[in-house]
């Protein structure tokens, strides 16, 4: 086994918590945008099934973050997949480019993985 992170402890350090908090912040900002669109759905002519789908993906993003917090590998895969799907649905149905999703992916790849990779041996 790789010995590069052998001195890591399973305790969640400040970097791990702060990266999850930043991901949660931008996820909640995306949910806020989705809520605003829901309120304006009649004015924007958005199909009804879109909101069921988009709020389900929002829920998957939150569940992914919770799973990452509890050291589950599926959360590390589910979260970015849900963010990308969220971005593509907004782009397809509303022709909007969501900077919250792009920022969320940037934080996940740059800061988040720096905090998650050393703890990977504790993920189940």
CSV table of C-alpha atoms in Angstrom, one decimal:
chain,number,residue,atom,x,y,z
A,1,UNK,CA,0.0,0.0,0.0
A,2,UNK,CA,1.1,3.6,-0.6
A,3,UNK,CA,2.8,5.0,2.4
A,4,UNK,CA,2.5,8.7,1.5
A,5,UNK,CA,-0.4,9.4,3.8
A,6,UNK,CA,0.4,6.8,6.5
A,7,UNK,CA,0.5,9.5,9.2
A,8,UNK,CA,-3.1,10.7,8.5
A,9,UNK,CA,-5.7,10.2,11.2
A,10,UNK,CA,-9.4,9.5,10.6
A,11,UNK,CA,-10.2,12.7,12.6
A,12,UNK,CA,-11.7,15.4,10.4
A,13,UNK,CA,-9.4,18.3,10.3
A,14,UNK,CA,-10.2,22.0,9.6
A,15,UNK,CA,-9.3,21.8,5.9
A,16,UNK,CA,-11.8,18.9,5.4
A,17,UNK,CA,-14.6,20.7,7.2
A,18,UNK,CA,-13.9,24.0,5.5
A,19,UNK,CA,-13.9,22.4,2.0
A,20,UNK,CA,-17.2,20.7,2.8
A,21,UNK,CA,-18.6,24.0,4.1
A,22,UNK,CA,-17.6,25.8,0.9
A,23,UNK,CA,-19.2,23.1,-1.2
A,24,UNK,CA,-22.3,23.3,0.8
A,25,UNK,CA,-22.4,27.1,0.5
A,26,UNK,CA,-22.4,27.0,-3.3
A,27,UNK,CA,-24.8,24.1,-3.3
A,28,UNK,CA,-27.3,26.1,-1.3
A,29,UNK,CA,-26.8,29.1,-3.6
A,30,UNK,CA,-27.8,26.8,-6.5
A,31,UNK,CA,-30.8,25.6,-4.6
A,32,UNK,CA,-31.7,29.3,-4.0
A,33,UNK,CA,-31.6,29.9,-7.8
A,34,UNK,CA,-33.8,26.9,-8.4
A,35,UNK,CA,-36.3,28.1,-5.8
A,36,UNK,CA,-36.4,31.5,-7.5
A,37,UNK,CA,-37.1,29.8,-10.8
A,38,UNK,CA,-39.9,27.8,-9.2
A,39,UNK,CA,-41.6,30.9,-8.0
A,40,UNK,CA,-41.3,32.4,-11.5
A,41,UNK,CA,-42.2,29.3,-13.4
A,42,UNK,CA,-45.3,30.7,-15.0
A,43,UNK,CA,-43.4,33.8,-16.3
A,44,UNK,CA,-40.5,31.7,-17.6
A,45,UNK,CA,-42.6,28.9,-19.2
A,46,UNK,CA,-40.6,26.2,-17.6
A,47,UNK,CA,-42.1,22.6,-17.8
A,48,UNK,CA,-43.4,21.2,-14.5
A,49,UNK,CA,-41.4,18.0,-14.5
A,50,UNK,CA,-38.2,20.1,-14.7
A,51,UNK,CA,-38.6,21.2,-11.0
A,52,UNK,CA,-39.1,17.6,-9.8
A,53,UNK,CA,-35.9,16.6,-11.6
A,54,UNK,CA,-33.9,19.6,-10.6
A,55,UNK,CA,-34.9,19.5,-6.9
A,56,UNK,CA,-34.1,15.7,-6.9
A,57,UNK,CA,-30.6,16.5,-8.2
A,58,UNK,CA,-30.3,19.2,-5.5
A,59,UNK,CA,-31.1,16.6,-3.0
A,60,UNK,CA,-28.5,14.2,-4.5
A,61,UNK,CA,-25.9,17.0,-4.1
A,62,UNK,CA,-26.7,17.4,-0.4
A,63,UNK,CA,-26.7,13.6,0.1
A,64,UNK,CA,-23.3,13.4,-1.6
A,65,UNK,CA,-21.8,16.0,0.8
A,66,UNK,CA,-23.3,14.2,3.8
A,67,UNK,CA,-21.8,10.9,2.5
A,68,UNK,CA,-18.4,12.6,2.0
A,69,UNK,CA,-18.6,13.8,5.6
A,70,UNK,CA,-19.2,10.3,6.8
A,71,UNK,CA,-16.3,8.9,4.7
A,72,UNK,CA,-18.3,7.1,2.0
A,73,UNK,CA,-16.6,6.8,-1.4
A,74,UNK,CA,-19.9,6.9,-3.3
A,75,UNK,CA,-20.4,10.5,-2.1
A,76,UNK,CA,-17.1,11.6,-3.8
A,77,UNK,CA,-18.4,10.2,-7.0
A,78,UNK,CA,-22.1,11.2,-6.6
A,79,UNK,CA,-21.5,14.9,-5.8
A,80,UNK,CA,-19.6,16.0,-8.9
A,81,UNK,CA,-21.9,13.9,-11.1
A,82,UNK,CA,-24.9,15.6,-9.6
A,83,UNK,CA,-23.4,19.0,-10.1
A,84,UNK,CA,-22.6,18.4,-13.7
A,85,UNK,CA,-26.1,17.1,-14.3
A,86,UNK,CA,-27.5,20.1,-12.6
A,87,UNK,CA,-25.4,22.4,-14.8
A,88,UNK,CA,-26.5,20.6,-18.0
A,89,UNK,CA,-30.2,20.7,-17.1
A,90,UNK,CA,-30.0,24.4,-16.5
A,91,UNK,CA,-28.2,24.9,-19.7
A,92,UNK,CA,-30.6,22.7,-21.7
A,93,UNK,CA,-34.0,23.8,-20.3
A,94,UNK,CA,-33.3,27.5,-19.4
A,95,UNK,CA,-30.2,28.3,-21.5
A,96,UNK,CA,-28.5,29.7,-18.4
A,97,UNK,CA,-24.9,29.2,-17.4
A,98,UNK,CA,-24.7,28.7,-13.7
A,99,UNK,CA,-21.6,30.0,-12.2
A,100,UNK,CA,-22.5,28.4,-8.8
A,101,UNK,CA,-22.1,25.0,-10.4
A,102,UNK,CA,-18.9,25.9,-12.1
A,103,UNK,CA,-17.5,27.3,-8.9
A,104,UNK,CA,-18.7,24.2,-7.0
A,105,UNK,CA,-16.8,21.9,-9.4
A,106,UNK,CA,-13.7,24.1,-9.2
A,107,UNK,CA,-13.8,24.0,-5.4
A,108,UNK,CA,-14.4,20.3,-5.4
A,109,UNK,CA,-11.5,19.6,-7.8
A,110,UNK,CA,-9.0,22.1,-6.4
A,111,UNK,CA,-9.6,22.4,-2.7
A,112,UNK,CA,-11.9,19.5,-1.9
A,113,UNK,CA,-9.7,16.8,-3.4
A,114,UNK,CA,-6.7,18.2,-1.6
A,115,UNK,CA,-8.6,17.6,1.7
A,116,UNK,CA,-10.3,14.3,0.6
A,117,UNK,CA,-7.4,12.4,-1.0
A,118,UNK,CA,-5.3,12.2,2.2
A,119,UNK,CA,-8.3,10.8,4.0
A,120,UNK,CA,-9.1,8.3,1.2
A,121,UNK,CA,-7.9,5.3,3.2
A,122,UNK,CA,-10.6,5.9,5.7
A,123,UNK,CA,-13.4,6.0,3.1
A,124,UNK,CA,-15.6,2.9,2.9
